Coordinates of C-alpha atoms and ligand atoms in Angstrom, one line a residue:
Chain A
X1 CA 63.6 84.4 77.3
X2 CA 63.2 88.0 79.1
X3 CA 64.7 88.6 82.3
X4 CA 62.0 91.5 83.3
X5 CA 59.9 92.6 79.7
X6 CA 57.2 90.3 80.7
X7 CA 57.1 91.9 84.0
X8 CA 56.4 95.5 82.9
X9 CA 52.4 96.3 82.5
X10 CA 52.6 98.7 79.6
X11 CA 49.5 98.5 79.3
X12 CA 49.0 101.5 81.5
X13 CA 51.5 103.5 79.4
X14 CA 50.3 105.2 75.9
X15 CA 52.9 107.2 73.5
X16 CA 51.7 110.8 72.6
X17 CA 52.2 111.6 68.6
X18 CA 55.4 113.7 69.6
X19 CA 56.5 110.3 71.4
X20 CA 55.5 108.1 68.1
X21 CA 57.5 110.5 66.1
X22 CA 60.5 110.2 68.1
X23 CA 60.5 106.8 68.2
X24 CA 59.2 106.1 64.8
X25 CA 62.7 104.4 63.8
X26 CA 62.2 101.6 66.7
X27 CA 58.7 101.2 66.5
X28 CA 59.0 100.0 63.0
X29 CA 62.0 97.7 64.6
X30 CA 60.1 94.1 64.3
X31 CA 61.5 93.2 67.6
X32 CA 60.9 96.2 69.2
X33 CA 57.9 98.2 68.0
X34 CA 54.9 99.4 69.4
X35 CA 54.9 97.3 72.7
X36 CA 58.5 96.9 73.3
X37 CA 58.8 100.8 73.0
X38 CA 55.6 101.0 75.3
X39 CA 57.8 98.3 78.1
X40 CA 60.5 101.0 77.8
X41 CA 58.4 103.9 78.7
X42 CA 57.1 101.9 81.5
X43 CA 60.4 100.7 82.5
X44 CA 63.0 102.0 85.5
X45 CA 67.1 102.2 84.8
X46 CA 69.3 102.8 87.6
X47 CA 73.0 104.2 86.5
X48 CA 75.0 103.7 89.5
X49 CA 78.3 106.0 88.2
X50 CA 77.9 109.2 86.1
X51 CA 81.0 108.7 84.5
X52 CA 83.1 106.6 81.7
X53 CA 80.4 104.1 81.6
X54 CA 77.7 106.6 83.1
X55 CA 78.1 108.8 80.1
X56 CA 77.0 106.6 77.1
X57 CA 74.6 104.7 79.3
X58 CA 72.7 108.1 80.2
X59 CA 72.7 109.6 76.4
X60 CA 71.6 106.1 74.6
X61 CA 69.2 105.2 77.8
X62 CA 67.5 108.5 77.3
X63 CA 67.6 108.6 73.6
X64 CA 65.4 105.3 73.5
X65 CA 62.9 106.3 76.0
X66 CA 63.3 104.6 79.0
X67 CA 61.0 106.4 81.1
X68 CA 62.5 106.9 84.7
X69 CA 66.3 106.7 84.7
X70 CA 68.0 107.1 88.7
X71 CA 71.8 108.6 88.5
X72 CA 73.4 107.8 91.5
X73 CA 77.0 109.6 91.9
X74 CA 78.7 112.0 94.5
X75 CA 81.9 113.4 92.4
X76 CA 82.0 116.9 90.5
X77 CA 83.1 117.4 86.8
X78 CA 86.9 117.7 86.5
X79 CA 88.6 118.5 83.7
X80 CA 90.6 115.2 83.8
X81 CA 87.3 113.3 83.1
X82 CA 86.5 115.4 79.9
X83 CA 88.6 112.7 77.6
X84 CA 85.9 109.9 78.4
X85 CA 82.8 111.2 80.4
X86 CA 81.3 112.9 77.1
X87 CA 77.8 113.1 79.1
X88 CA 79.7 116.2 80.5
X89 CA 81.2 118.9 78.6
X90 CA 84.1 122.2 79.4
X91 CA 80.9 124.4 80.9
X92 CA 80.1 121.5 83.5
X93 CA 83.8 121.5 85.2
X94 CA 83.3 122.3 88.6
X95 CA 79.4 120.8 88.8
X96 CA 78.0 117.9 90.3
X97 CA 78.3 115.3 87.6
X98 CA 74.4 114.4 88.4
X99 CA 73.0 117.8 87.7
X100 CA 75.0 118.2 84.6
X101 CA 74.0 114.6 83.2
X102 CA 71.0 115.2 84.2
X103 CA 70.7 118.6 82.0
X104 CA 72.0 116.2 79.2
X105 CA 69.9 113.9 79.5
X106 CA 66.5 116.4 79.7
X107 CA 67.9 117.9 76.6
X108 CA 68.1 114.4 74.4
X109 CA 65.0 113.7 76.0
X110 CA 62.2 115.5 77.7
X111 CA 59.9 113.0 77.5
X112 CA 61.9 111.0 80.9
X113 CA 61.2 111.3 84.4
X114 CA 65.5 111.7 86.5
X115 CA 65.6 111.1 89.7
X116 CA 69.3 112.2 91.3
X117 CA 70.6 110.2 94.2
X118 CA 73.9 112.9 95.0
X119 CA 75.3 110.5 97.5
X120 CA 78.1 107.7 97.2
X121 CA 75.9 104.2 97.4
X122 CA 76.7 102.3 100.3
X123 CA 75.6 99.2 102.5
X124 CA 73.0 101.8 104.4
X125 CA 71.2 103.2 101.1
X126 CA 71.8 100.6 98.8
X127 CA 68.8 98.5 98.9
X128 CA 66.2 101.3 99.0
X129 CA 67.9 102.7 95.9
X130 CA 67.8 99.9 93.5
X131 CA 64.6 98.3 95.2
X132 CA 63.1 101.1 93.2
X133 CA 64.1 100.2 89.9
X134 CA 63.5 97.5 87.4
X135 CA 67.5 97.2 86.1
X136 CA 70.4 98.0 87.4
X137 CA 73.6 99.2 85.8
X138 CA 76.6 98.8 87.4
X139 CA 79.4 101.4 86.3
X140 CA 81.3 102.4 89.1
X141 CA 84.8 102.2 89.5
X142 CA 85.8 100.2 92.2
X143 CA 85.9 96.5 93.9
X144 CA 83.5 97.4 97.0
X145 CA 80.9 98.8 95.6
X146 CA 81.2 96.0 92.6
X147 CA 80.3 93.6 95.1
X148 CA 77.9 95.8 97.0
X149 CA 76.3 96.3 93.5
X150 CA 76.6 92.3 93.4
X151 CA 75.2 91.2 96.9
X152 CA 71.9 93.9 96.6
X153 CA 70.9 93.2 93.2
X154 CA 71.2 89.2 94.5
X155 CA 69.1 90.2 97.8
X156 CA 66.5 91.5 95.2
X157 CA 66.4 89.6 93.1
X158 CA 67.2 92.4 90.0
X159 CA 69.3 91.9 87.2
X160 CA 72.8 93.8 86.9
X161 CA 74.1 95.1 83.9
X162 CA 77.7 95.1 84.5
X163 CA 80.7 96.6 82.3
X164 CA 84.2 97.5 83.7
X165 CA 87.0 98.7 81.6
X166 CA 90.5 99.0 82.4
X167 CA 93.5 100.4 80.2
X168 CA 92.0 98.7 76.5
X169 CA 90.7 96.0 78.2
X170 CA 86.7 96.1 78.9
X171 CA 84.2 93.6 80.4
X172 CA 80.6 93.0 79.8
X173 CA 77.9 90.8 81.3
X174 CA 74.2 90.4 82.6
X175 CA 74.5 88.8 86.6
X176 CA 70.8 88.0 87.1
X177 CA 70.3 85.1 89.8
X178 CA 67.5 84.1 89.1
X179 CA 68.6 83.0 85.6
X180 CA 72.1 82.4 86.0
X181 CA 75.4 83.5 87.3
X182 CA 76.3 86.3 89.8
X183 CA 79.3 88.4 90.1
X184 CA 80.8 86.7 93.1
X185 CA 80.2 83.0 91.3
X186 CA 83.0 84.5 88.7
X187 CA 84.8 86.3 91.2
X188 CA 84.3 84.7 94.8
X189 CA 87.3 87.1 96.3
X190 CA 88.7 90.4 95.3
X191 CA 91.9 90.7 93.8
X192 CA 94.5 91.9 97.1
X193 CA 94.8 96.3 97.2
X194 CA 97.1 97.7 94.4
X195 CA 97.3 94.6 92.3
X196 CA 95.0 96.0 89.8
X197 CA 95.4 100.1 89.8
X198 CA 92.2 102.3 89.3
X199 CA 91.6 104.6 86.0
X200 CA 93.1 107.2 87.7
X201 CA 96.5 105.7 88.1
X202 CA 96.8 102.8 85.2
X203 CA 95.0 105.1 82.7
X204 CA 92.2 104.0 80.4
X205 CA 91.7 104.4 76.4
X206 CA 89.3 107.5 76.5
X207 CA 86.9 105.6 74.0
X208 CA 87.2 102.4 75.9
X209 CA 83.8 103.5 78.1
X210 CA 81.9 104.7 75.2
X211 CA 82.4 101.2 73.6
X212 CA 81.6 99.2 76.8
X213 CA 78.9 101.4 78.3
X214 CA 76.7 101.4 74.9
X215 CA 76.9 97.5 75.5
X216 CA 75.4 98.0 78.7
X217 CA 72.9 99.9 77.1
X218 CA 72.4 97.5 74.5
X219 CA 71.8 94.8 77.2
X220 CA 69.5 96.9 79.1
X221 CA 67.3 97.5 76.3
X222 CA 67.0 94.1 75.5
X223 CA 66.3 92.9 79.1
X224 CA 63.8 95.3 79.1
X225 CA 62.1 95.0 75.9
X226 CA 62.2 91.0 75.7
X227 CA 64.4 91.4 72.3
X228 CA 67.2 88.7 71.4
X229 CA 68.9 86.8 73.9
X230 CA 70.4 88.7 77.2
X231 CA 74.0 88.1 77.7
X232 CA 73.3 86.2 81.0
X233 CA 75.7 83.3 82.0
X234 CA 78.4 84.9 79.5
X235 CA 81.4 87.0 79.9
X236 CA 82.0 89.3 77.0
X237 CA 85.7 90.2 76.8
X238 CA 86.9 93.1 74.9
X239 CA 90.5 94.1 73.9
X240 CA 91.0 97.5 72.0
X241 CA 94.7 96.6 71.7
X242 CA 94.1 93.6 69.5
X243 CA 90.5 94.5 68.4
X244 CA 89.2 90.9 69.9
X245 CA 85.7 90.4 71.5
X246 CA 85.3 86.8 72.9
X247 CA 83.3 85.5 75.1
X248 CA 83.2 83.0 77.6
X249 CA 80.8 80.8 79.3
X250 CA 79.7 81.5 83.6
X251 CA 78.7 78.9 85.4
X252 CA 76.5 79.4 88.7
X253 CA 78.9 78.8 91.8
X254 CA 77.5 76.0 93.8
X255 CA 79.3 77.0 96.8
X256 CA 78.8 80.8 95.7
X257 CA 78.3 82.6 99.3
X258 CA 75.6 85.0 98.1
X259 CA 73.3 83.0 95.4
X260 CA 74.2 79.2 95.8
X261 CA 71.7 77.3 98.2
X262 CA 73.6 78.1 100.7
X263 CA 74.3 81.4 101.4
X264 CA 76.6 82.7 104.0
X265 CA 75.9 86.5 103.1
X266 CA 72.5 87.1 103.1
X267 CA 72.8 90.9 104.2
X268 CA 74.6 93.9 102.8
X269 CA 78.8 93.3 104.8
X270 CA 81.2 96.0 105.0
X271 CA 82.7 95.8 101.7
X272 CA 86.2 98.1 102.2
X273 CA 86.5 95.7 104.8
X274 CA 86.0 93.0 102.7
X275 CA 88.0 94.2 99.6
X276 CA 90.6 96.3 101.8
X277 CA 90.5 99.4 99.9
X278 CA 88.2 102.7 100.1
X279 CA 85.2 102.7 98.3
X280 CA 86.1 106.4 97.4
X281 CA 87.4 109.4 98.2
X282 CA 85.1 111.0 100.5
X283 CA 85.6 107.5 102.5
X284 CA 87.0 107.3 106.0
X285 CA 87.7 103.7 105.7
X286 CA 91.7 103.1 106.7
X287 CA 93.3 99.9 106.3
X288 CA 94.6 97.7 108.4
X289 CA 98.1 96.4 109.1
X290 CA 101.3 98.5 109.4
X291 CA 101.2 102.3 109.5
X292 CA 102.3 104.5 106.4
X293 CA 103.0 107.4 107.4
X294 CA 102.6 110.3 105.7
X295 CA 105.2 113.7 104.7
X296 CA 103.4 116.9 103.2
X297 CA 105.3 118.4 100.0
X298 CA 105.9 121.5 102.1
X299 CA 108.1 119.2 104.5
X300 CA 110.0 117.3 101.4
X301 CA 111.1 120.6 100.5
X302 CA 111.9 122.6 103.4
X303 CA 114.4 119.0 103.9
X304 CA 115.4 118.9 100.4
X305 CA 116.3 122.6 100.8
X306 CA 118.2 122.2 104.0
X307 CA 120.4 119.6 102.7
X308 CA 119.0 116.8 104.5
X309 CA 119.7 113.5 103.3
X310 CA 117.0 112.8 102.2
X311 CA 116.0 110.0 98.8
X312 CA 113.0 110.5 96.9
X313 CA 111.8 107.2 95.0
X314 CA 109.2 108.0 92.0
X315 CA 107.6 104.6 91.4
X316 CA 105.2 106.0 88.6
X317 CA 105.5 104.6 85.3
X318 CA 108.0 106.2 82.7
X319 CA 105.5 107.5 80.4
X320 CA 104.5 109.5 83.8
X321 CA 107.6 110.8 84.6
X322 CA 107.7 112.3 80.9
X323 CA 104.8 114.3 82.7
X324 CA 105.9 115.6 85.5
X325 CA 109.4 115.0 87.7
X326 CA 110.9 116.4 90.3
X327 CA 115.1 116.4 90.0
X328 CA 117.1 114.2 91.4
X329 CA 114.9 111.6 92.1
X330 CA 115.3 107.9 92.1
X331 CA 112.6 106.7 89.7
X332 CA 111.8 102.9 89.6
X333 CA 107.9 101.7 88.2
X334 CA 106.5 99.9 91.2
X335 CA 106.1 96.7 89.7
X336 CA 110.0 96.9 89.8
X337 CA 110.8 98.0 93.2
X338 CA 111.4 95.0 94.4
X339 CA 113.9 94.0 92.1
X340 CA 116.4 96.4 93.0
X341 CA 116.0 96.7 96.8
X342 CA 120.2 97.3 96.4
X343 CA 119.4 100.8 95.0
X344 CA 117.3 101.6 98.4
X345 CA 119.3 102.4 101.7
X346 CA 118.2 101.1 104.8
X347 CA 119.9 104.4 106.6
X348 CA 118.5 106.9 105.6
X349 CA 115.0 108.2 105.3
X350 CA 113.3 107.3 102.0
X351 CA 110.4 109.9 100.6
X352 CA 108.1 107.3 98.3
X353 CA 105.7 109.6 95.4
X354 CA 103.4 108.3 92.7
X355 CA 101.0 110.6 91.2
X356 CA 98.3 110.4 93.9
X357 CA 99.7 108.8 97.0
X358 CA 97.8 105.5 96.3
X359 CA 100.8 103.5 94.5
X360 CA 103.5 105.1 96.9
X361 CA 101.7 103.5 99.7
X362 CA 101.2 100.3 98.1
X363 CA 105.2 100.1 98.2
X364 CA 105.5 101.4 101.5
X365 CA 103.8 98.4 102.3
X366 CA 106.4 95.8 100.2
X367 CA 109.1 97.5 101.8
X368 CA 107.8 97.2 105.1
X369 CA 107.7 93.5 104.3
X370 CA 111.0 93.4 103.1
X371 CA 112.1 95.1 107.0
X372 CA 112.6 98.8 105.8
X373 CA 111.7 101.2 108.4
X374 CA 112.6 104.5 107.4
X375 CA 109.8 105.4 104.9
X376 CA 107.2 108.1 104.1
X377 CA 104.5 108.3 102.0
X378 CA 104.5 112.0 100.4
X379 CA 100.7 113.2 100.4
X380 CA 99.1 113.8 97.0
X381 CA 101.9 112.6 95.2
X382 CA 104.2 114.6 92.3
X383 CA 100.3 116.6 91.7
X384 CA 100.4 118.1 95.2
X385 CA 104.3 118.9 94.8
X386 CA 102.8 120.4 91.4
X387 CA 100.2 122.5 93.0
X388 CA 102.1 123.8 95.9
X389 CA 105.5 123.8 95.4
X390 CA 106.6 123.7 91.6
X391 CA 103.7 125.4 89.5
X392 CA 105.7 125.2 86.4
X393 CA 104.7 121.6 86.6
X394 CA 101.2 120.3 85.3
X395 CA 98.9 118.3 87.3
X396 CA 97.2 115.6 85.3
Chain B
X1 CA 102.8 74.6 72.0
X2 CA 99.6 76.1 74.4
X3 CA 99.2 79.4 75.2
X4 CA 97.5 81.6 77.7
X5 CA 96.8 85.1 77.3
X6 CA 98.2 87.2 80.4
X7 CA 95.4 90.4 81.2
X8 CA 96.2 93.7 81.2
X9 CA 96.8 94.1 85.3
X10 CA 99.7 91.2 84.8
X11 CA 101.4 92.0 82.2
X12 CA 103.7 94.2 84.2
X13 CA 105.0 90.8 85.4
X14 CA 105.7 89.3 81.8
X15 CA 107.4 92.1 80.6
X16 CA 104.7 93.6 78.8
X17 CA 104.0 90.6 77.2
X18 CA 100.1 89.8 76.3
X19 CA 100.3 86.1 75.6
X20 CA 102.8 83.4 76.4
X21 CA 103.9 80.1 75.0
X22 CA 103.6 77.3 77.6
X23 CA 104.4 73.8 78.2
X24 CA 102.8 70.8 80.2
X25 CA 100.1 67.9 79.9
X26 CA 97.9 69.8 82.3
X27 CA 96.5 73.1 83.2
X28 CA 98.3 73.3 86.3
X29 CA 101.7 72.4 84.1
X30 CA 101.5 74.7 82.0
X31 CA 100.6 77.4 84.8
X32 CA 103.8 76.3 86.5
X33 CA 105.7 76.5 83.7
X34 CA 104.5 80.1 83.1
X35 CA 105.6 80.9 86.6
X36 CA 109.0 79.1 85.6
X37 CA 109.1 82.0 82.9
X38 CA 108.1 84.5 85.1
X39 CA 108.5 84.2 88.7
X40 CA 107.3 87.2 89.2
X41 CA 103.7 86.2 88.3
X42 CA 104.1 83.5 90.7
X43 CA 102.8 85.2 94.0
X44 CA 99.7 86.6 91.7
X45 CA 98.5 83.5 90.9
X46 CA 99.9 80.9 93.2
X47 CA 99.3 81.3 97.7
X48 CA 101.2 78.3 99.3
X49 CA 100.8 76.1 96.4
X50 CA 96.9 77.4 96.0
X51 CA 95.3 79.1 93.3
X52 CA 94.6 82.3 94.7
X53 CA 90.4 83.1 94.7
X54 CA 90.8 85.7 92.0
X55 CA 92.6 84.0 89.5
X56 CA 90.3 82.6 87.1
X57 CA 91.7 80.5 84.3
X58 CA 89.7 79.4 81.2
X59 CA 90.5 76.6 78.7
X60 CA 88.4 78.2 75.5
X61 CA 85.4 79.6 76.5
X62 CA 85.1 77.3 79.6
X63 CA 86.1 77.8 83.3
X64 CA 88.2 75.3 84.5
X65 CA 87.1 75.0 87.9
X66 CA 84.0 73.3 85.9
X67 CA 86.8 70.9 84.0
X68 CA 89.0 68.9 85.8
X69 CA 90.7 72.3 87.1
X70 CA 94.4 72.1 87.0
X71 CA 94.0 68.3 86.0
X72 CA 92.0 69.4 83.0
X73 CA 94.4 68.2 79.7
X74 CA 96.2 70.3 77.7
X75 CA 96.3 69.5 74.4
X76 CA 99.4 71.4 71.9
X77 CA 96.7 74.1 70.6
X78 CA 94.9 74.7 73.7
X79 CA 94.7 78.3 74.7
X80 CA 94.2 79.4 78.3
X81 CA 93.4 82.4 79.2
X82 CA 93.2 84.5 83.1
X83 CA 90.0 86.0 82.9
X84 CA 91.4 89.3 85.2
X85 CA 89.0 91.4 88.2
X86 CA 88.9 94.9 87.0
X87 CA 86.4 97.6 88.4
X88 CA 87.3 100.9 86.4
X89 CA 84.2 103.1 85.1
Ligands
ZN1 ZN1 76.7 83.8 92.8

């Protein structure tokens, strides 16, 4: 079975000497050669994500000769993404991550046609994106724009190559409608904001991308080439820790909302809405519900320094606060606030940090639920308090 | 005894604990008695008495929402697993 191979005309497409050369290694593949390499040439990848999974994808993609590949990623190279995005390297920090893939990628390979899309991918762009490409690869890094990813590939009719990795855990599969599962028949509802933390603030084995992006590639190729059998209506499950791969059998959702018979969604929703968390962080979206207010580090300080009385709870983790802390904080992980609510006043004005601000607010909103009032979320977390307040800190 | 192997994101509620020794005839007895272990997992997986929509639990390979969900048997060697939603890149 082949989920688009068949679809390709390669016979328009002929490889140059220089391209036979290059390719000599998979063209004396049996399940690859002459024609399979010709379906790549001929064949259209769209990398939604230049990053963890991005990196790999890009390099390998190129390296075999797919012939257009579309990047599609707002962010700029920081230094922090250096331990897993090796599509970038120390000279990019400060670039947009497309133009500096994109220089990667022309230098494995100049034989490929890169288009750049330097925009985040939303419910406005989405579908004249990927209606341009014959695969899509899904390796972003959060819920709503998973099940954007989801619902426009479904509208399409395109397969998804989908991988997600968190900490040393990684996922891999094929959602591809019209031959089995979608996202949203494995996951029908997003998991509630702050239940599962981002890369940024539960950390991710560096490696952990390279090993699940170059099955994404792997999957890619195959789709597009015809070769072996895809890894639709399967769940690939990979844990680094314990050095297991399993995988488990998906089953199309009868009742599933975007690809059963019945679809309820049948155009692109507002998916922060729907997943209650920003897409990003050029995003405007702000959720619902109680207000968390916000205190600048400038304000903690000139408090702290006036002898106000004033408590500072750290709910990072402890191998943060081996980091980065600032003294005389209370410090409890924020899977354990709860637990000791006896430790937390109710008079006086509690100053909640994480690394970012994202956890901190998370907690906010427990303790709200728990009828604390007196609570601010300090903006940019212990990072901010590193940059403009304590420099002999480090931001990570 | 069963077992079920607890995903990254909920470990934090197990006490770092990656798989956990359960008891019960069914599934949904031996996801209770998790939740008697850890009653901290219990609003993660459980919304009055419901399986909440992202929870996805898998006897072996399969999904049992295409068994006999929380009906489906356990058997002494069975191993469940929650099959987590993660989104990093
Ligand atoms: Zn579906």
């Amino acid at each position: 079975m082949t989920a688009t191979g068949e679809q390709l005309d390669q016979t328009q497409v002929q490889l140059s000497h220089d391209e036979i050369r290059r390719y000599s290694r998979h063209l004396i593949l049996p399940e690859i050669g002459l024609e399979g390499q010709k379906r790549l040439k001929a064949a259209s990848v769209l990398l939604i994500g230049a990053g963890g999974l991005g990196s790999p994808l890009g390099v390998y993609l190129a390296a075999a000769g797919v012939g257009r590949i579309g990047l599609v990623d707002y962010d700029v190279v920081d230094e922090s993404n250096l331990q897993r995005q090796i599509i970038h390297g120390t000279k990019d920090v400060g670039r947009p991550k497309l133009d500096s893939a994109a220089d990667r990628i022309a230098d494995i390979n100049p034989f490929i046609q890169i288009d750049k899309y330097h925009e985040p991918l939303n419910s406005e762009n989405a579908l004249s994106i990927l209606g341009d490409y014959d695969v899509i690869i899904d390796g972003t890094d959060n819920f709503p724009t998973r099940y954007l990813v989801n619902d426009a590939c479904v509208i399409l009719g395109k397969p998804n190559v989908y991988g997600s990795i968190f900490r040393f855990e990684g996922q891999v599969s094929v959602f591809y409608a019209k031959e089995g599962p979608c996202y949203r028949c494995l996951f029908p509802a997003p998991p509630p904001p702050g239940l599962v933390p981002s890369c940024a603030d539960g950390g991710v084995l560096g490696v952990l991308p390279g090993t699940i992006g170059t099955l994404q590639a792997t999957e890619a190729i195959k789709l597009i080439t015809g070769a072996g059998e895809p890894l639709i209506g399967r769940l690939l499950l990979y844990d680094a820790a314990a050095m297991t791969f399993d995988t488990i059998t998906l089953r199309k959702n009868p009742a599933c909302p975007v690809c059963g018979p019945q679809p309820t969604i049948t155009a692109l929703i507002d998916y922060e809405e729907f997943c209650g968390v920003p897409a990003h962080d050029h995003s405007t979206y702000q959720e619902g519900g109680a207000l968390v207010r916000a205190i600048t580090v400038e304000e903690v300080k000139a408090r702290l320094d006036a002898g106000d009385g004033l408590l500072i709870l750290d709910v990072r983790e402890p191998v943060e606060w081996q980091i980065s802390t600032i003294e005389g904080t209370l410090r409890i992980p924020k899977a354990e606030v709860v637990n000791h609510l006896e430790q937390l006043p109710r008079d006086c004005d509690i100053v909640v940090c994480c690394k970012t601000g994202v956890r901190s607010a998370d907690v906010i909103r427990q303790l709200q639920g728990q009828g604390y009032a007196r609570l601010y979320n300090m903006a940019g977390g212990i990072n901010a308090w590193a940059r403009r307040i304590d420099p002999s800190l480090p931001v990570y | 005894m069963a077992s079920i192997k607890i995903p990254t994101p909920l470990r934090q509620y197990t006490g770092g604990q990656a798989e956990v020794t359960i008891s019960g005839r069914t599934v949904g007895e031996g996801l209770h008695d998790l939740v008697r272990q850890y009653p901290a997992l219990g609003p993660h997986i459980y919304e009055d008495g419901v399986r909440r929509g992202f929870v996805n639990v898998f006897l072996g390979s399969e999904d049992i929402r295409f068994l006999q969900d929380e009906d489906t048997p356990l058997a002494p060697d069975s191993k469940l697993r929650i099959v987590p939603a993660i989104a990093g890149g």
